Each structure stands twice: as C-alpha cells, then as structure tokens.
C-alpha cells in the first residue's frame, strides 16, 4: 500500500526489540497495545504520572489509521449534531461537542508545552454543499448547533474554486502533521522510560488473578492494566465488537498546484463526500483531497476511489500534479459513537478505544482523558456517552445486515494443482476467487506471472474475503480485516495470516 505524505520520509526508529525466543517476559503497570495516536497519547499522559509502561505494536509507530489520516483536528464531524439530538438527546449532543472542543485545546496545549514543530495551524472548518437538494440537511444542522448554544457561522460563499449552495463554519479548529506531533510526544515518552516494541503482535489477553498476561507471538508481558488502542479490538468475543462495528475505507491524494489555495478545511455533506485541506510537504504548500468512503471489502474500481478524487482535482486545479495517493481505514460503530472505556464486563482494568468514524484526532484525545481519569479513579464528565459497555438497541439495521452477509464457513483445502489455476484465465497483476472442487481459492498473479494462492477465508471470524485490485489485497467485508496478496495480515481485527495454499506442478 502507498505511504501517506506524513509517513513518506519517515524512517522506522523502533526496530523489533523482543527477541524471537518465546521466553520474553516483562512486568509493567500498564501495557498499551497499539502505537497510533490513542496509544501514544495515553502513554504520554500516564508516563507523566509515574506508571511503568510498554507499548506493543504489530507494525510500526503510526502505521495504521493515524499515519494515513487527513490530520484535521475539529469538533465538526460532518453534519453530526442534528443526528445526535435526534438519535439521543440535546444533553448528549452538547457533551459530544464539548468533549471534542476540549480535545482541540488539549492538543494545542501539548504542542506548546513540548514545543512540538508539527505545522499546527488554527483554521475554520466548514461543511458545505453544492447541491440545492442538500440545503435542508445543512439548515437542520445549523438549527441543531444553535439549540446547543454553539456559535457557528452560516455562509453562502467559500474561497474554494466552485460555487456552493451553503456552508457552516466552526472557528478555531486546526490541522497539523500528525506524525511530527507524535514524534514530539515520543521524545517525552522515551524520557519517561516507556518501551516500544514494534513488529510485535498481541495474540491474547489472559487473566491472572487481578493482573493480566498479554500474550504476543514472541513472549509475554505481565501488566495490571491493559489499554487496547489497536484500531479494532483484536479480542474475538469479549465485548462483541465484531457484532457492533464495521470498517470503512477512504482515499486521499496530495496535489501540487500554482493556483491559490483555500484558507480553511472543508468537507462536503454529500455521499460520497469530498474533503479538502492544505498541508506542507517537502517545503511546499500543497492541497489534500480526500473522500470516496465505502465499507471495506466492497469491491471498488479505481474510478470510484482515487479516480474520482483525481477528476475533482483536475477539474478545479487543471495544473494539478499528483504527488501521492493513499488510503485509510476507520472503524465505525452502529450508533456512530466511539467505544471508549472498560473493554468488557469480564475484564476490569482492560480499556478499549475504537470506532472514531474518521474523526480520530480529537476523539483519541477524548479517549485518553476518559481512560486516564478512570485509571486515576476520577470521574470523567464525558465517559457515559462513549461507554464501551453501553447496551443500546441497534437502530442501523442496514449496517447490521451488511456485517453478516458474505459470511462463509471455513473451507479446507491446502494444495492445488497449477493446471487448475491455469484453467482460470487471469491476467498478470490481477487477483480473484476461483472454485476448485467446490473449494474457494484466492489467487493473485503478479506482474511476472508468479501465482500466489490463499485460503480466502478471514482468520478473524471466517467471512469470505474479496479481492481489492487497487491495493492488491484481500479485504474482509464483515469487520474490515485486510491481508496482503500473499496472505500476510495487515489490518485488524484479524491478527493471523491467511493460510497459504501449496501449488503443485
Ligand atoms: Fe471479522 Fe473478517 S474481519 S470476519
């Protein structure tokens, strides 16, 4: 997969540190699983309080959603407040807004305190529509914000190169380079003796009296407290996250243009949407254009993903030179609220933070506040609305249906004949699922004609995978796990690789 502009020039600083001898053992107060913005921010805050901490990360620091974000720091999560008032109530919507506003200030405070150079810029964030039929949605959102007593501005013009019908602006929002920000926090974390083990997969959490054993492929870590900040909780059953969350993929391109760039952050309320912001990259001021969301695992063409963004860029910035393109995966809960707090009723002192629905810059900070307060034994004003133990009726039946379709029982086959593959016409650099003797087989033929065959059954809970021709990956339509063409697991919640099928001559 392609690297984002944030990660493009970064070298991995934390090589694999746990020896592969299976005898590794370490004891800490807190073990954090996942080195994205949530894990690192929790480590930063908690290590300042004197806890001994280690972080285990299955890939590299910021290699997941954090390193592929748009990096917008805002409480404007598209047209969301009318939804919150209607689906819950005013009080709840107010708390959500307040928690996210405070998160912006908290990030700014940390940047100042640690003197972090991360291209942090305060801007106005806008949701807009260029379609007359969507004005009603915008007006309802504006009314909802007024009801909450939040001062937003309703405008009919923006400094973007096309006509809009209307827009709502939130002042004092921000954007930054998230990887530079994380690097600033890491400096302090290291001073506080937090250890970071990358390329180390957590495979299980076992209860040991009042403590926990975090099992990894390379050894165990004993901890009194565990924080699962691994994007999608890897626990298969506890908390039943796989029954209440799915993953959504979106795309971003970075372009260079001589045309004047806009001065704010923008996102359309249409579906699929378009998200715009400026950024600094290799000494230049550039533009990021994002969008094209779809449920992970839904077969998508290049035209529907990057192609749509490129078309937009070329239409409004005819001289646009595309510098980079990449995609991001986000967890979305069925009620659209994150799950933050105790991971399960059966696991006291195990915390989870997930389901940020593409707004992880502020929500990861809301999560940090809730988790840190809980560890300190302090009440948190916002904890109840995000509680990971909430039991609300699932309103979103459409999504529920999406999650259970495409499931398939495990099919066992471990060898296939080359001739059987050759019978199925497949061009070089393409993949698909074929049937051999009633068994499903996932095959990919690389540019040189070499074939890779896998059992296309997701190692999380057994859904049938789909081929993603854009990234050359096997993607799961159930909860969004992803695997490379050769079966290597690259995205949660699955953590085991796909079974590789031997190809006999
Ligand atoms: Fe859950 Fe694939 S991610 S079954």
JSON list of C-alpha atoms in Angstrom, two decimals, residues 36-149:
[
{"chain": "A", "resi": 36, "resn": "UNK", "atom": "CA", "xyz": [-1.17, 5.12, 16.95]},
{"chain": "A", "resi": 37, "resn": "UNK", "atom": "CA", "xyz": [-2.36, 8.45, 18.31]},
{"chain": "A", "resi": 38, "resn": "UNK", "atom": "CA", "xyz": [-4.50, 6.88, 21.08]},
{"chain": "A", "resi": 39, "resn": "UNK", "atom": "CA", "xyz": [-1.78, 4.56, 22.40]},
{"chain": "A", "resi": 40, "resn": "UNK", "atom": "CA", "xyz": [0.94, 7.20, 22.25]},
{"chain": "A", "resi": 41, "resn": "UNK", "atom": "CA", "xyz": [-1.20, 9.91, 23.85]},
{"chain": "A", "resi": 42, "resn": "UNK", "atom": "CA", "xyz": [-2.22, 7.55, 26.68]},
{"chain": "A", "resi": 43, "resn": "UNK", "atom": "CA", "xyz": [1.45, 6.61, 27.16]},
{"chain": "A", "resi": 44, "resn": "UNK", "atom": "CA", "xyz": [2.41, 10.28, 27.24]},
{"chain": "A", "resi": 45, "resn": "UNK", "atom": "CA", "xyz": [-0.17, 11.22, 29.89]},
{"chain": "A", "resi": 46, "resn": "UNK", "atom": "CA", "xyz": [0.23, 8.11, 32.03]},
{"chain": "A", "resi": 47, "resn": "UNK", "atom": "CA", "xyz": [4.02, 8.03, 31.99]},
{"chain": "A", "resi": 48, "resn": "UNK", "atom": "CA", "xyz": [3.97, 11.60, 33.29]},
{"chain": "A", "resi": 49, "resn": "UNK", "atom": "CA", "xyz": [2.04, 10.21, 36.28]},
{"chain": "A", "resi": 50, "resn": "UNK", "atom": "CA", "xyz": [4.84, 7.76, 37.01]},
{"chain": "A", "resi": 51, "resn": "UNK", "atom": "CA", "xyz": [3.37, 4.46, 35.73]},
{"chain": "A", "resi": 52, "resn": "UNK", "atom": "CA", "xyz": [5.76, 1.95, 34.16]},
{"chain": "A", "resi": 53, "resn": "UNK", "atom": "CA", "xyz": [4.52, 1.36, 30.63]},
{"chain": "A", "resi": 54, "resn": "UNK", "atom": "CA", "xyz": [5.33, -0.56, 27.50]},
{"chain": "A", "resi": 55, "resn": "UNK", "atom": "CA", "xyz": [3.70, -0.33, 24.10]},
{"chain": "A", "resi": 56, "resn": "UNK", "atom": "CA", "xyz": [3.46, -3.22, 21.69]},
{"chain": "A", "resi": 57, "resn": "UNK", "atom": "CA", "xyz": [2.65, -2.54, 18.06]},
{"chain": "A", "resi": 58, "resn": "UNK", "atom": "CA", "xyz": [2.10, -5.14, 15.39]},
{"chain": "A", "resi": 59, "resn": "UNK", "atom": "CA", "xyz": [3.56, -2.98, 12.61]},
{"chain": "A", "resi": 60, "resn": "UNK", "atom": "CA", "xyz": [5.31, 0.36, 13.08]},
{"chain": "A", "resi": 61, "resn": "UNK", "atom": "CA", "xyz": [4.54, 3.54, 15.01]},
{"chain": "A", "resi": 62, "resn": "UNK", "atom": "CA", "xyz": [1.72, 5.41, 13.20]},
{"chain": "A", "resi": 63, "resn": "UNK", "atom": "CA", "xyz": [1.49, 2.72, 10.55]},
{"chain": "A", "resi": 64, "resn": "UNK", "atom": "CA", "xyz": [-2.31, 2.39, 10.79]},
{"chain": "A", "resi": 65, "resn": "UNK", "atom": "CA", "xyz": [-5.09, 4.95, 10.57]},
{"chain": "A", "resi": 66, "resn": "UNK", "atom": "CA", "xyz": [-3.06, 7.62, 12.40]},
{"chain": "A", "resi": 67, "resn": "UNK", "atom": "CA", "xyz": [-0.39, 7.75, 9.71]},
{"chain": "A", "resi": 68, "resn": "UNK", "atom": "CA", "xyz": [-2.98, 7.93, 6.94]},
{"chain": "A", "resi": 69, "resn": "UNK", "atom": "CA", "xyz": [-5.37, 10.50, 8.38]},
{"chain": "A", "resi": 70, "resn": "UNK", "atom": "CA", "xyz": [-6.27, 13.87, 6.89]},
{"chain": "A", "resi": 71, "resn": "UNK", "atom": "CA", "xyz": [-4.95, 15.35, 10.17]},
{"chain": "A", "resi": 72, "resn": "UNK", "atom": "CA", "xyz": [-7.95, 17.63, 10.72]},
{"chain": "A", "resi": 73, "resn": "UNK", "atom": "CA", "xyz": [-8.44, 18.50, 14.39]},
{"chain": "A", "resi": 74, "resn": "UNK", "atom": "CA", "xyz": [-12.06, 19.50, 14.66]},
{"chain": "A", "resi": 75, "resn": "UNK", "atom": "CA", "xyz": [-15.30, 19.01, 16.54]},
{"chain": "A", "resi": 76, "resn": "UNK", "atom": "CA", "xyz": [-17.16, 19.37, 13.23]},
{"chain": "A", "resi": 77, "resn": "UNK", "atom": "CA", "xyz": [-17.66, 15.73, 12.36]},
{"chain": "A", "resi": 78, "resn": "UNK", "atom": "CA", "xyz": [-19.61, 16.45, 9.19]},
{"chain": "A", "resi": 79, "resn": "UNK", "atom": "CA", "xyz": [-23.34, 17.18, 9.74]},
{"chain": "A", "resi": 80, "resn": "UNK", "atom": "CA", "xyz": [-23.47, 15.21, 13.00]},
{"chain": "A", "resi": 81, "resn": "UNK", "atom": "CA", "xyz": [-25.22, 17.27, 15.67]},
{"chain": "A", "resi": 82, "resn": "UNK", "atom": "CA", "xyz": [-28.72, 17.08, 14.22]},
{"chain": "A", "resi": 83, "resn": "UNK", "atom": "CA", "xyz": [-28.22, 13.29, 14.12]},
{"chain": "A", "resi": 84, "resn": "UNK", "atom": "CA", "xyz": [-27.07, 13.24, 17.77]},
{"chain": "A", "resi": 85, "resn": "UNK", "atom": "CA", "xyz": [-30.02, 15.31, 19.01]},
{"chain": "A", "resi": 86, "resn": "UNK", "atom": "CA", "xyz": [-32.50, 13.15, 17.10]},
{"chain": "A", "resi": 87, "resn": "UNK", "atom": "CA", "xyz": [-30.93, 9.81, 17.94]},
{"chain": "A", "resi": 88, "resn": "UNK", "atom": "CA", "xyz": [-30.08, 10.60, 21.56]},
{"chain": "A", "resi": 89, "resn": "UNK", "atom": "CA", "xyz": [-30.83, 13.99, 23.11]},
{"chain": "A", "resi": 90, "resn": "UNK", "atom": "CA", "xyz": [-29.60, 17.56, 23.40]},
{"chain": "A", "resi": 91, "resn": "UNK", "atom": "CA", "xyz": [-27.62, 16.95, 26.54]},
{"chain": "A", "resi": 92, "resn": "UNK", "atom": "CA", "xyz": [-25.73, 14.13, 24.92]},
{"chain": "A", "resi": 93, "resn": "UNK", "atom": "CA", "xyz": [-25.02, 16.16, 21.74]},
{"chain": "A", "resi": 94, "resn": "UNK", "atom": "CA", "xyz": [-23.76, 19.02, 23.90]},
{"chain": "A", "resi": 95, "resn": "UNK", "atom": "CA", "xyz": [-21.38, 16.72, 25.74]},
{"chain": "A", "resi": 96, "resn": "UNK", "atom": "CA", "xyz": [-20.05, 15.28, 22.47]},
{"chain": "A", "resi": 97, "resn": "UNK", "atom": "CA", "xyz": [-19.39, 18.76, 21.11]},
{"chain": "A", "resi": 98, "resn": "UNK", "atom": "CA", "xyz": [-17.80, 20.00, 24.31]},
{"chain": "A", "resi": 99, "resn": "UNK", "atom": "CA", "xyz": [-15.57, 16.92, 24.66]},
{"chain": "A", "resi": 100, "resn": "UNK", "atom": "CA", "xyz": [-14.25, 17.38, 21.11]},
{"chain": "A", "resi": 101, "resn": "UNK", "atom": "CA", "xyz": [-13.76, 21.14, 21.51]},
{"chain": "A", "resi": 102, "resn": "UNK", "atom": "CA", "xyz": [-11.73, 20.50, 24.67]},
{"chain": "A", "resi": 103, "resn": "UNK", "atom": "CA", "xyz": [-9.68, 17.92, 22.77]},
{"chain": "A", "resi": 104, "resn": "UNK", "atom": "CA", "xyz": [-8.60, 20.58, 20.24]},
{"chain": "A", "resi": 105, "resn": "UNK", "atom": "CA", "xyz": [-7.39, 22.82, 23.07]},
{"chain": "A", "resi": 106, "resn": "UNK", "atom": "CA", "xyz": [-5.64, 19.88, 24.76]},
{"chain": "A", "resi": 107, "resn": "UNK", "atom": "CA", "xyz": [-3.66, 19.07, 21.61]},
{"chain": "A", "resi": 108, "resn": "UNK", "atom": "CA", "xyz": [-2.69, 22.74, 21.25]},
{"chain": "A", "resi": 109, "resn": "UNK", "atom": "CA", "xyz": [-1.63, 22.84, 24.91]},
{"chain": "A", "resi": 110, "resn": "UNK", "atom": "CA", "xyz": [0.60, 19.77, 24.50]},
{"chain": "A", "resi": 111, "resn": "UNK", "atom": "CA", "xyz": [2.18, 21.20, 21.34]},
{"chain": "A", "resi": 112, "resn": "UNK", "atom": "CA", "xyz": [3.06, 24.38, 23.24]},
{"chain": "A", "resi": 113, "resn": "UNK", "atom": "CA", "xyz": [4.24, 22.58, 26.36]},
{"chain": "A", "resi": 114, "resn": "UNK", "atom": "CA", "xyz": [6.52, 20.20, 24.49]},
{"chain": "A", "resi": 115, "resn": "UNK", "atom": "CA", "xyz": [7.45, 22.77, 21.85]},
{"chain": "A", "resi": 116, "resn": "UNK", "atom": "CA", "xyz": [6.48, 20.43, 19.02]},
{"chain": "A", "resi": 117, "resn": "UNK", "atom": "CA", "xyz": [7.08, 21.63, 15.47]},
{"chain": "A", "resi": 118, "resn": "UNK", "atom": "CA", "xyz": [4.20, 19.89, 13.65]},
{"chain": "A", "resi": 119, "resn": "UNK", "atom": "CA", "xyz": [2.75, 22.50, 11.24]},
{"chain": "A", "resi": 120, "resn": "UNK", "atom": "CA", "xyz": [-0.13, 23.15, 13.65]},
{"chain": "A", "resi": 121, "resn": "UNK", "atom": "CA", "xyz": [-2.43, 25.81, 12.21]},
{"chain": "A", "resi": 122, "resn": "UNK", "atom": "CA", "xyz": [-5.67, 27.22, 13.57]},
{"chain": "A", "resi": 123, "resn": "UNK", "atom": "CA", "xyz": [-8.35, 27.46, 10.87]},
{"chain": "A", "resi": 124, "resn": "UNK", "atom": "CA", "xyz": [-12.07, 27.49, 10.31]},
{"chain": "A", "resi": 125, "resn": "UNK", "atom": "CA", "xyz": [-13.58, 24.14, 9.39]},
{"chain": "A", "resi": 126, "resn": "UNK", "atom": "CA", "xyz": [-16.55, 24.07, 7.01]},
{"chain": "A", "resi": 127, "resn": "UNK", "atom": "CA", "xyz": [-19.16, 21.56, 5.98]},
{"chain": "A", "resi": 128, "resn": "UNK", "atom": "CA", "xyz": [-20.66, 22.61, 2.66]},
{"chain": "A", "resi": 129, "resn": "UNK", "atom": "CA", "xyz": [-22.99, 21.57, -0.09]},
{"chain": "A", "resi": 130, "resn": "UNK", "atom": "CA", "xyz": [-23.00, 22.47, -3.76]},
{"chain": "A", "resi": 131, "resn": "UNK", "atom": "CA", "xyz": [-26.39, 20.78, -4.26]},
{"chain": "A", "resi": 132, "resn": "UNK", "atom": "CA", "xyz": [-29.64, 22.63, -3.79]},
{"chain": "A", "resi": 133, "resn": "UNK", "atom": "CA", "xyz": [-31.39, 19.45, -2.62]},
{"chain": "A", "resi": 134, "resn": "UNK", "atom": "CA", "xyz": [-28.99, 19.18, 0.33]},
{"chain": "A", "resi": 135, "resn": "UNK", "atom": "CA", "xyz": [-29.67, 22.66, 1.73]},
{"chain": "A", "resi": 136, "resn": "UNK", "atom": "CA", "xyz": [-32.28, 21.25, 4.09]},
{"chain": "A", "resi": 137, "resn": "UNK", "atom": "CA", "xyz": [-29.68, 19.00, 5.75]},
{"chain": "A", "resi": 138, "resn": "UNK", "atom": "CA", "xyz": [-27.40, 21.96, 6.24]},
{"chain": "A", "resi": 139, "resn": "UNK", "atom": "CA", "xyz": [-30.18, 24.10, 7.68]},
{"chain": "A", "resi": 140, "resn": "UNK", "atom": "CA", "xyz": [-31.19, 21.38, 10.13]},
{"chain": "A", "resi": 141, "resn": "UNK", "atom": "CA", "xyz": [-27.59, 21.09, 11.25]},
{"chain": "A", "resi": 142, "resn": "UNK", "atom": "CA", "xyz": [-27.34, 24.84, 11.75]},
{"chain": "A", "resi": 143, "resn": "UNK", "atom": "CA", "xyz": [-30.54, 24.79, 13.85]},
{"chain": "A", "resi": 144, "resn": "UNK", "atom": "CA", "xyz": [-29.17, 21.90, 15.89]},
{"chain": "A", "resi": 145, "resn": "UNK", "atom": "CA", "xyz": [-25.96, 23.84, 16.62]},
{"chain": "A", "resi": 146, "resn": "UNK", "atom": "CA", "xyz": [-27.99, 26.87, 17.69]},
{"chain": "A", "resi": 147, "resn": "UNK", "atom": "CA", "xyz": [-30.02, 24.68, 20.01]},
{"chain": "A", "resi": 148, "resn": "UNK", "atom": "CA", "xyz": [-26.78, 23.53, 21.60]},
{"chain": "A", "resi": 149, "resn": "UNK", "atom": "CA", "xyz": [-25.74, 27.14, 22.07]}
]
